[in-house]
mmCIF file of C-alpha atoms in Angstrom:
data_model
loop_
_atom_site.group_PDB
_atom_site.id
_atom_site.type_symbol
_atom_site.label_atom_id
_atom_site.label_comp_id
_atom_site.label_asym_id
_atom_site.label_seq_id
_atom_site.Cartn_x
_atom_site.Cartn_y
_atom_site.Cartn_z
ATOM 1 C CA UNK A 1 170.813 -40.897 48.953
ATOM 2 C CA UNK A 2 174.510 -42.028 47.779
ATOM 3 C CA UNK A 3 175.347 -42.244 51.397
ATOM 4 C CA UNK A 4 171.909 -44.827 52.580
ATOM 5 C CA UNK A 5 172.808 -46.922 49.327
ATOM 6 C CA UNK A 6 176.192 -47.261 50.379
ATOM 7 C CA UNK A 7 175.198 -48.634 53.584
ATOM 8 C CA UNK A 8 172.382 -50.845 52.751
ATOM 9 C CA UNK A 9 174.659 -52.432 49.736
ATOM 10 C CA UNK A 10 177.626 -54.642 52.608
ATOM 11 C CA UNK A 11 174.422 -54.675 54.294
ATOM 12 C CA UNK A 12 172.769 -57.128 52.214
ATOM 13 C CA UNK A 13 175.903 -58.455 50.885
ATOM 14 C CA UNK A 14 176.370 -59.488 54.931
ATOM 15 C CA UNK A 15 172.950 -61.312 55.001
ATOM 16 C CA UNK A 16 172.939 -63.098 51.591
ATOM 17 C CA UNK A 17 176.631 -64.571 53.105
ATOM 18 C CA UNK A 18 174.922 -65.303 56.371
ATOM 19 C CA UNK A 19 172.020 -66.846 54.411
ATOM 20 C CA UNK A 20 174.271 -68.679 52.309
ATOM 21 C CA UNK A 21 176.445 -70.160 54.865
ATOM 22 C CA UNK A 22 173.348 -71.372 57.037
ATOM 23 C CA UNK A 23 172.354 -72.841 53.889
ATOM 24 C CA UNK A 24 175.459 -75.056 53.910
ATOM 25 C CA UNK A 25 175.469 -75.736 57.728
ATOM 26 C CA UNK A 26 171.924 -76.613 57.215
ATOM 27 C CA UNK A 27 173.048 -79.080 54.316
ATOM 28 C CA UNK A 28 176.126 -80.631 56.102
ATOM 29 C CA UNK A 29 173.637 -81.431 59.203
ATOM 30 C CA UNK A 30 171.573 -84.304 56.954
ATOM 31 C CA UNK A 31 174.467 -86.398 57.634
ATOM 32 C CA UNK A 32 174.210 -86.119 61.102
ATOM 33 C CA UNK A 33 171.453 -88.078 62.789
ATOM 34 C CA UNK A 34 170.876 -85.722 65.704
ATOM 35 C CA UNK A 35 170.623 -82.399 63.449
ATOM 36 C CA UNK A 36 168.773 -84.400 60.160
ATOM 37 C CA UNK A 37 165.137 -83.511 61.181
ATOM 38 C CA UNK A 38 165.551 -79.720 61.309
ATOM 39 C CA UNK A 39 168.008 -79.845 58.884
ATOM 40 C CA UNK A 40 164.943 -81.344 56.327
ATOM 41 C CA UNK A 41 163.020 -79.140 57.890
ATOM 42 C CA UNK A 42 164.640 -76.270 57.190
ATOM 43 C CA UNK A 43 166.141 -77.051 53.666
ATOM 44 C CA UNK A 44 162.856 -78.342 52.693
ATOM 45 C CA UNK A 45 160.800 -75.570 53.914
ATOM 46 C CA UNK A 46 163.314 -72.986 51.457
ATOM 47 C CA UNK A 47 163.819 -75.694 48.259
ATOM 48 C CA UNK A 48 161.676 -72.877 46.348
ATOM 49 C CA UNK A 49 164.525 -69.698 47.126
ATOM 50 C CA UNK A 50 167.207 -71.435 47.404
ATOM 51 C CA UNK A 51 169.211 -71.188 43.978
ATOM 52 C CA UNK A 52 170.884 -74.241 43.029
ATOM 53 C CA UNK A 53 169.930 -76.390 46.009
ATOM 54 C CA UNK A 54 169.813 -79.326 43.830
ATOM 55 C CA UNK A 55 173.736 -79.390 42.916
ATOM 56 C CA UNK A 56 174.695 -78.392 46.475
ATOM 57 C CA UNK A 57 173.302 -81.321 47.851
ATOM 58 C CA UNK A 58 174.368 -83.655 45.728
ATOM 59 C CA UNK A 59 177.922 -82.317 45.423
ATOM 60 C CA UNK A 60 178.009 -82.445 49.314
ATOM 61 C CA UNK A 61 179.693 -85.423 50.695
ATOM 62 C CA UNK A 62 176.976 -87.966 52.123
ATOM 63 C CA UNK A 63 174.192 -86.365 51.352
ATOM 64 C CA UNK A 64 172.339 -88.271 48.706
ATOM 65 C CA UNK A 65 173.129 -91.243 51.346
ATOM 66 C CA UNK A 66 171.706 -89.560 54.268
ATOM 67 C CA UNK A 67 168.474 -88.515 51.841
ATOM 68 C CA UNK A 68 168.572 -92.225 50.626
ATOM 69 C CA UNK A 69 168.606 -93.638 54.404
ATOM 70 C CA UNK A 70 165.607 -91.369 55.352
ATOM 71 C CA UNK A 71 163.717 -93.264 52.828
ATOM 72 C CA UNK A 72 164.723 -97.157 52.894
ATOM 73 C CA UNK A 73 164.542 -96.840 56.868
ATOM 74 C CA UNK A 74 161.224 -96.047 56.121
ATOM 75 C CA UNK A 75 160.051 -99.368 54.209
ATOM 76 C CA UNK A 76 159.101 -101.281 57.185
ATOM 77 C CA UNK A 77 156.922 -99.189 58.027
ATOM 78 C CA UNK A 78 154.763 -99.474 54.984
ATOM 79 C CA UNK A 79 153.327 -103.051 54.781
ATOM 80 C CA UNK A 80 151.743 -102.714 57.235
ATOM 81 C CA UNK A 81 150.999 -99.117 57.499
ATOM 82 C CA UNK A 82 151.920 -98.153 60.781
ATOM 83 C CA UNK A 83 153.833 -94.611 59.977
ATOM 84 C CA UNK A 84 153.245 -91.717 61.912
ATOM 85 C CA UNK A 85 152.395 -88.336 60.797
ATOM 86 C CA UNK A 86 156.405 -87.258 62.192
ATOM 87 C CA UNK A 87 157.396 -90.015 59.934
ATOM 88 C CA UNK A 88 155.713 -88.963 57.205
ATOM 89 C CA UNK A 89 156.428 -85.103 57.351
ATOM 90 C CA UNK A 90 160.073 -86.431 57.735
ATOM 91 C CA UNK A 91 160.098 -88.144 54.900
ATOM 92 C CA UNK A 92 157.671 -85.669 52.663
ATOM 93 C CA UNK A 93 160.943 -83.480 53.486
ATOM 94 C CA UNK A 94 163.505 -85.780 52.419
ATOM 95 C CA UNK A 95 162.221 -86.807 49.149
ATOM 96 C CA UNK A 96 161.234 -82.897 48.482
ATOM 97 C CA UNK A 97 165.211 -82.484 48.444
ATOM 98 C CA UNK A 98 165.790 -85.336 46.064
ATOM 99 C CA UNK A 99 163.032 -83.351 43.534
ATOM 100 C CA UNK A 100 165.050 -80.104 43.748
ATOM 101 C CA UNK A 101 168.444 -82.553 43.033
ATOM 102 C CA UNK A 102 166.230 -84.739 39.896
ATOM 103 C CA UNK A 103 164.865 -80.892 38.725
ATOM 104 C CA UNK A 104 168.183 -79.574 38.291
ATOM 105 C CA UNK A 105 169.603 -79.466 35.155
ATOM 106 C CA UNK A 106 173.345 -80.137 36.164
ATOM 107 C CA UNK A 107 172.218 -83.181 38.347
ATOM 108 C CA UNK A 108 169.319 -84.583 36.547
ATOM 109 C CA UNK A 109 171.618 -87.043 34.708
ATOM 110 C CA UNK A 110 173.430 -88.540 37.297
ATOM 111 C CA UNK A 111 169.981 -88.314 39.362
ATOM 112 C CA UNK A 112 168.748 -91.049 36.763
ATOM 113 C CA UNK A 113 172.084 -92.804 36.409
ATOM 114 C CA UNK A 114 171.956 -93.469 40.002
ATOM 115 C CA UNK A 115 168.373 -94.724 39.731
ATOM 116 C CA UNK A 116 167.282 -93.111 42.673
ATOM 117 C CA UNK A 117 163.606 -92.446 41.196
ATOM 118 C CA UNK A 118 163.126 -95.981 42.095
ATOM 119 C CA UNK A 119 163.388 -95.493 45.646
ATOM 120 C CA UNK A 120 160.344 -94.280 45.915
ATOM 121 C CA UNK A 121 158.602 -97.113 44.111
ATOM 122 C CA UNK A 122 157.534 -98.831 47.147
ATOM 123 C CA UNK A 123 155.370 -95.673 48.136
ATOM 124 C CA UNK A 124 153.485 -95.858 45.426
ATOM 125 C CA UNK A 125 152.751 -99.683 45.100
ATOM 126 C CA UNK A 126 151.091 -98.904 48.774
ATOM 127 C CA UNK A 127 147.321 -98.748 48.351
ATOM 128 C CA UNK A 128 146.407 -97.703 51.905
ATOM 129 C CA UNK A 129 144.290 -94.628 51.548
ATOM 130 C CA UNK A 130 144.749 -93.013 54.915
ATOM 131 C CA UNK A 131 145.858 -89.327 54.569
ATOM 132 C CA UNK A 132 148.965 -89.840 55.394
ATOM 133 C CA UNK A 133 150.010 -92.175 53.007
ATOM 134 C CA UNK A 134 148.085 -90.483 50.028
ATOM 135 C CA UNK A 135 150.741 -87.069 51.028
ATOM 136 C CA UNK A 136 153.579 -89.803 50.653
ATOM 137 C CA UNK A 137 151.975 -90.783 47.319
ATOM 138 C CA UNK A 138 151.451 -87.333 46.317
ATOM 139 C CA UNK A 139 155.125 -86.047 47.435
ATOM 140 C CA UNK A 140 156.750 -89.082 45.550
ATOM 141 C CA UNK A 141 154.510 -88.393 42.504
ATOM 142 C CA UNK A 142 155.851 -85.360 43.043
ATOM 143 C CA UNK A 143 159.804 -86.225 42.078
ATOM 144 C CA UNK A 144 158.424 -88.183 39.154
ATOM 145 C CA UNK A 145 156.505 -85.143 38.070
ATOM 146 C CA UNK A 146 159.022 -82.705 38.503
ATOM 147 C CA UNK A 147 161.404 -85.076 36.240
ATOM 148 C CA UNK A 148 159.086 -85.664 33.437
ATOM 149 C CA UNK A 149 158.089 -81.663 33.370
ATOM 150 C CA UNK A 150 161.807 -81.255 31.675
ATOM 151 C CA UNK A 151 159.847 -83.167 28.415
ATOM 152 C CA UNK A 152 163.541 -84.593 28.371
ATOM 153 C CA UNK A 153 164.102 -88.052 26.529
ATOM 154 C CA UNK A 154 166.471 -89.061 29.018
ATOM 155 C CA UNK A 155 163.920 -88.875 31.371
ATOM 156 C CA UNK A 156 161.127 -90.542 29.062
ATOM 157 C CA UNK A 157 163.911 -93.418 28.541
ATOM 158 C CA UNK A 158 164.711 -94.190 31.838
ATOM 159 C CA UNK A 159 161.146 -94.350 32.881
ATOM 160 C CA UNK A 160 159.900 -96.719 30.530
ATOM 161 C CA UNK A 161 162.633 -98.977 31.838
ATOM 162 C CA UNK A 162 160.456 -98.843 35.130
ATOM 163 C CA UNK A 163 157.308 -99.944 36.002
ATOM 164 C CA UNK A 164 155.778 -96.163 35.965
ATOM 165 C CA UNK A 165 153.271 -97.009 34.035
ATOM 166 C CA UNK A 166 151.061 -99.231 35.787
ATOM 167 C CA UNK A 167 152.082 -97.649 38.667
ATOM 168 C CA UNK A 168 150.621 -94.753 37.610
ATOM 169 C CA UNK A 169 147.493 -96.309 35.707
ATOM 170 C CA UNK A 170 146.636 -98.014 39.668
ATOM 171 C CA UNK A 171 146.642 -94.460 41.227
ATOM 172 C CA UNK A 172 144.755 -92.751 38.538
ATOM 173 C CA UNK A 173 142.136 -95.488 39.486
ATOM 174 C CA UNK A 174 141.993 -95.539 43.208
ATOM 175 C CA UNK A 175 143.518 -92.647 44.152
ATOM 176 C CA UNK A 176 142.330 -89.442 45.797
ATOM 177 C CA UNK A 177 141.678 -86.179 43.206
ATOM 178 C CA UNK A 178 145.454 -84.734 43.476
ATOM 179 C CA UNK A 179 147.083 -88.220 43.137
ATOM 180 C CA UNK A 180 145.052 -88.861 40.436
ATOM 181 C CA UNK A 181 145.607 -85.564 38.806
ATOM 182 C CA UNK A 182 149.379 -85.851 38.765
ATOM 183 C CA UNK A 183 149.748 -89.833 37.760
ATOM 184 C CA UNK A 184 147.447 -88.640 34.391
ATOM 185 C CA UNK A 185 149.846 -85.473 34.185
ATOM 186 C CA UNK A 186 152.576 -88.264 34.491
ATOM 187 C CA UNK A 187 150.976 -90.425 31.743
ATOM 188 C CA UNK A 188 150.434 -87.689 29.423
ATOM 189 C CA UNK A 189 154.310 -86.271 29.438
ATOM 190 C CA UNK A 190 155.317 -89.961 28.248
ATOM 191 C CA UNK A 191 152.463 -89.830 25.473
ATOM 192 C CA UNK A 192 154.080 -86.978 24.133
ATOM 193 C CA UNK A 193 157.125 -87.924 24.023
ATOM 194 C CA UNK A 194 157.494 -90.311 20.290
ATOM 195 C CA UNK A 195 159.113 -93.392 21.996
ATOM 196 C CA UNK A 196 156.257 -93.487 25.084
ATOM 197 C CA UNK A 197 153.724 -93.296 23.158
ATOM 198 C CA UNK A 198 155.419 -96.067 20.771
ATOM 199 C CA UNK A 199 156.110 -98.447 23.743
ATOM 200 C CA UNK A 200 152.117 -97.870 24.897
ATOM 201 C CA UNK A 201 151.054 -98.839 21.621
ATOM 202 C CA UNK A 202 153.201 -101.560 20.789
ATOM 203 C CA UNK A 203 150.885 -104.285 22.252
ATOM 204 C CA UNK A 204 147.377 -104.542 22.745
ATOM 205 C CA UNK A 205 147.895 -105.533 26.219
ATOM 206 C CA UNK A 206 149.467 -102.134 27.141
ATOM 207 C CA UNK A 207 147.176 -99.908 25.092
ATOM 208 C CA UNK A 208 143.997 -101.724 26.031
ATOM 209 C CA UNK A 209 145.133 -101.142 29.834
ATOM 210 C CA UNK A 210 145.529 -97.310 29.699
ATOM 211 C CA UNK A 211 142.131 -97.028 27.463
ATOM 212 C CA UNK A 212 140.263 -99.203 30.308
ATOM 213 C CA UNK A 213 141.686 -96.463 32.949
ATOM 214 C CA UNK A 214 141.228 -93.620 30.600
ATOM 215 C CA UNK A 215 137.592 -95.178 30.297
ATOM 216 C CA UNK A 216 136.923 -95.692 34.423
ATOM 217 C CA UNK A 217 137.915 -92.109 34.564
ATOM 218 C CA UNK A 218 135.633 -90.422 32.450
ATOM 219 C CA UNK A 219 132.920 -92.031 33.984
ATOM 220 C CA UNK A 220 133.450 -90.569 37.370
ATOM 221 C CA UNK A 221 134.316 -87.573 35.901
ATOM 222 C CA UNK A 222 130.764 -87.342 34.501
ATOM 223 C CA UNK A 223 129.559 -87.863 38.477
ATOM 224 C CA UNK A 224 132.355 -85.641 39.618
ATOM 225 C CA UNK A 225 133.550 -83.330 37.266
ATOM 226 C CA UNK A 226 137.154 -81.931 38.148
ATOM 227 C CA UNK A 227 138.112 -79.439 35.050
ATOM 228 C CA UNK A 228 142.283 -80.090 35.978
ATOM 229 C CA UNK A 229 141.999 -83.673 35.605
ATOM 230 C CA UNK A 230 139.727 -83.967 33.131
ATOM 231 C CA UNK A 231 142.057 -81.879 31.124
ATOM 232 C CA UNK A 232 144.548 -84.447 31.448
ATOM 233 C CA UNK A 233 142.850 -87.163 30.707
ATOM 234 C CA UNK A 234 141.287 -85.625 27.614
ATOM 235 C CA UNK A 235 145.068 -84.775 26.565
ATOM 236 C CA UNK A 236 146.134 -88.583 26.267
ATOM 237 C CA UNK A 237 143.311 -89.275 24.427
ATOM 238 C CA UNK A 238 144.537 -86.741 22.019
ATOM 239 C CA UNK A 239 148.092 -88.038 21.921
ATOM 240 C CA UNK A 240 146.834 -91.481 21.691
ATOM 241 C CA UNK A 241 144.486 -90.850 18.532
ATOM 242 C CA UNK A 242 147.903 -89.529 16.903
ATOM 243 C CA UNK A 243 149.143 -92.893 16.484
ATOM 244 C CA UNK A 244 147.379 -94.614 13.547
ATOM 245 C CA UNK A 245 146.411 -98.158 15.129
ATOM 246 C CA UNK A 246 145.545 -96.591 18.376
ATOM 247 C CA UNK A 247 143.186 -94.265 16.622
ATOM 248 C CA UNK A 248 141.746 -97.192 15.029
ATOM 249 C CA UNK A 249 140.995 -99.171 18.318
ATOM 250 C CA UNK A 250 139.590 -95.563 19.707
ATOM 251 C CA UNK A 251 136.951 -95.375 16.980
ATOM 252 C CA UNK A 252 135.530 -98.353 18.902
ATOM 253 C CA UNK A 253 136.257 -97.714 22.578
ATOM 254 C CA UNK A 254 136.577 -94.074 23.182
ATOM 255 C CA UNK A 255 133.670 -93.024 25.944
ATOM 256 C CA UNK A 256 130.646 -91.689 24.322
ATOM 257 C CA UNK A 257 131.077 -88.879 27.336
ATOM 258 C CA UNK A 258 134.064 -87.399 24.929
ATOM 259 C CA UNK A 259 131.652 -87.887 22.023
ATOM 260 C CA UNK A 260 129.194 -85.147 23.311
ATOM 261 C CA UNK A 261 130.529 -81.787 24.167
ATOM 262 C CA UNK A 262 127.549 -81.219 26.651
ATOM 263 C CA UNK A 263 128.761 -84.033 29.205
ATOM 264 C CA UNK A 264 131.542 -81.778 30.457
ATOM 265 C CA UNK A 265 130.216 -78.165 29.650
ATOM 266 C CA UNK A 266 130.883 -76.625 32.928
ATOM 267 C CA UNK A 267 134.477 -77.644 32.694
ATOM 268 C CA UNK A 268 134.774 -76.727 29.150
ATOM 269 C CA UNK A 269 133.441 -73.260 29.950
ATOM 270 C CA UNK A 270 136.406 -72.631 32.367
ATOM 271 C CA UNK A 271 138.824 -74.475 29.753
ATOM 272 C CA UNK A 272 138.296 -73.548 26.455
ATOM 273 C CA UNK A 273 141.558 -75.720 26.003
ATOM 274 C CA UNK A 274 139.538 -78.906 26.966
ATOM 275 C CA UNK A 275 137.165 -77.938 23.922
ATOM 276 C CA UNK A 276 140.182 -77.482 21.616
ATOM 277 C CA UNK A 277 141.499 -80.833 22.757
ATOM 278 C CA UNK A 278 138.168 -82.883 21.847
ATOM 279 C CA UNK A 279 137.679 -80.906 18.728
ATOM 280 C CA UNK A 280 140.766 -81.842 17.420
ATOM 281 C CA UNK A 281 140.196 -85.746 19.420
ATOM 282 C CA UNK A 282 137.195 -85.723 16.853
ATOM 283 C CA UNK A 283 138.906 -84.849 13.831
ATOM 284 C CA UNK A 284 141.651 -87.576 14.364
ATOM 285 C CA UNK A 285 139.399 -90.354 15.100
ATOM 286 C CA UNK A 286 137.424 -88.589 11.856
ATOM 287 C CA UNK A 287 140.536 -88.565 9.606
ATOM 288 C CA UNK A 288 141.400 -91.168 6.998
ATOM 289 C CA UNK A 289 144.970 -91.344 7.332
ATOM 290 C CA UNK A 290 146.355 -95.136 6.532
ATOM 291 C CA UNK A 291 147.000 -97.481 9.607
ATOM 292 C CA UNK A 292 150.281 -99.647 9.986
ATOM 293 C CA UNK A 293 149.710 -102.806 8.222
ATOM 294 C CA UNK A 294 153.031 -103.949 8.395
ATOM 295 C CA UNK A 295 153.838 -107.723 8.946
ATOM 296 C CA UNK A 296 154.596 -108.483 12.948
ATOM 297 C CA UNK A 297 152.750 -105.530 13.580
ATOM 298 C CA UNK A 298 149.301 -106.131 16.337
ATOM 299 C CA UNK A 299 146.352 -104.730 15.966
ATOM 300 C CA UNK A 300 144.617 -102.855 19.203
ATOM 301 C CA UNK A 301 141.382 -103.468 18.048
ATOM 302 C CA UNK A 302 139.825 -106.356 20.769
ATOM 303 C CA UNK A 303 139.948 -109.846 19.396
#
């Protein structure tokens, strides 16, 4: 036994090197045009094993700008919609890289300093529902997902510097189920954080946008119930009845759907958290806490 452990041990030390240093070659092909595709390829296909892929791409010399090029080359392509499903899987690739560099926790800062989260922007002002440009949607969702997952205020910040928002409020009402699924999931992390939901509720133009989404979506929910999205929805409806002049403008507009816990009972038989969520949605818009009177301050109650 001593002996087969002995040889298996520089055995695997030999492949993790190997593995390691194809990892790098892999990495220091992006910046060459001939070897970028595979490279993607390759990198992107392994973003889930490979530890700290994040920081050694970005600590790489010209790889964020290879990563950026894949993407701005790109933008002609997308008004009008003429990219190809190579394209597409190309660039899926290329932006999955610049999640695992936005995930990290050593590179998430500069990731934002940089502003690359913007780059992918244009991809989701494109309304073109052919597959292939719902998968760009979804993949670019994706990095903003993946960034607002870390509940981090630095992420929260930067993001409401950005038009995320109604971004994010356009795909949750034309977009496919997944798209949808992850702009709510998108919403909901900057509802929970104390200066998002703030900066939705500071105007009645802002909240009385997301509550006329929130609204469109429960309705086709009630023809097509989804239990994942629903759950998300239902959750910034929670978060929004937590601030007191939001609650008050939900006493009048909140979907009578939300009101009846029979609308949605198949979905809150498979989620008893959905239940929880309107229980507790109830008992807010129930509760006689005092609403912010203060001078300057708007109501979001319609005119």
């Amino acid at each position: 036994m001593f002996k087969l452990d002995s040889v298996q041990m520089p055995q695997q030390l030999s492949q993790a090197a190997h593995d390691h240093e194809k990892v790098f070659q892999w990495i220091v092909e992006l910046c060459n045009a001939e070897t970028r595709e595979n490279a993607l390829s390759e990198l992107s296909s392994r973003r889930d094993i490979i530890h700290d892929l994040g920081p050694m791409i970005w600590h790489t010399t010209g790889t964020i700008a290879a990563l950026l090029f894949e993407i701005v080359s790109t933008y002609q392509f997308v008004n009008p919609p003429t990219m190809s499903l190579q394209q597409v899987t190309r660039l899926c690739n290329a932006l999955a890289l610049l999640q695992c560099v936005g995930a990290h926790p050593d590179t998430r800062s500069q990731f934002l300093k940089a502003q690359i989260p913007l780059y992918m922007y244009p991809f989701l002002h494109n309304a073109n529902k052919c597959r292939n440009f719902e998968h760009l949607r979804l993949t670019s969702l994706g990095v903003i997902g993946a960034l607002v997952k870390t509940e981090e205020q630095e992420v929260i910040t930067f993001l409401l510097t950005t038009e995320i928002i109604p971004l994010c409020l356009r795909i949750m009402e034309t977009g496919f189920e997944l798209t949808k699924t992850l702009s709510t999931f998108i919403l909901q992390k900057i509802l929970m954080d104390d200066n998002g939901l703030s900066y939705i509720c500071q105007t009645y133009d802002r909240f009385s946008h997301v509550a006329l989404i929130l609204g469109k979506m429960v309705l086709a929910l009630e023809r097509e119930p989804s239990t994942r999205l629903l759950r998300h929805v239902v959750g910034c409806y929670v978060r929004l009845s937590e601030n007191s002049r939001a609650r008050e403008a939900l006493r009048q507009c909140l979907p009578d759907q939300l009101k009846d816990m029979s609308t949605f009972s198949e979905c809150l038989t498979r989620d008893q958290t959905i239940a929880a969520w309107l229980l507790l949605l109830k008992n807010n818009l129930e509760s006689v806490m005092p609403i912010d009177v203060s001078p300057g301050v708007p109501s979001l109650v319609k005119p």
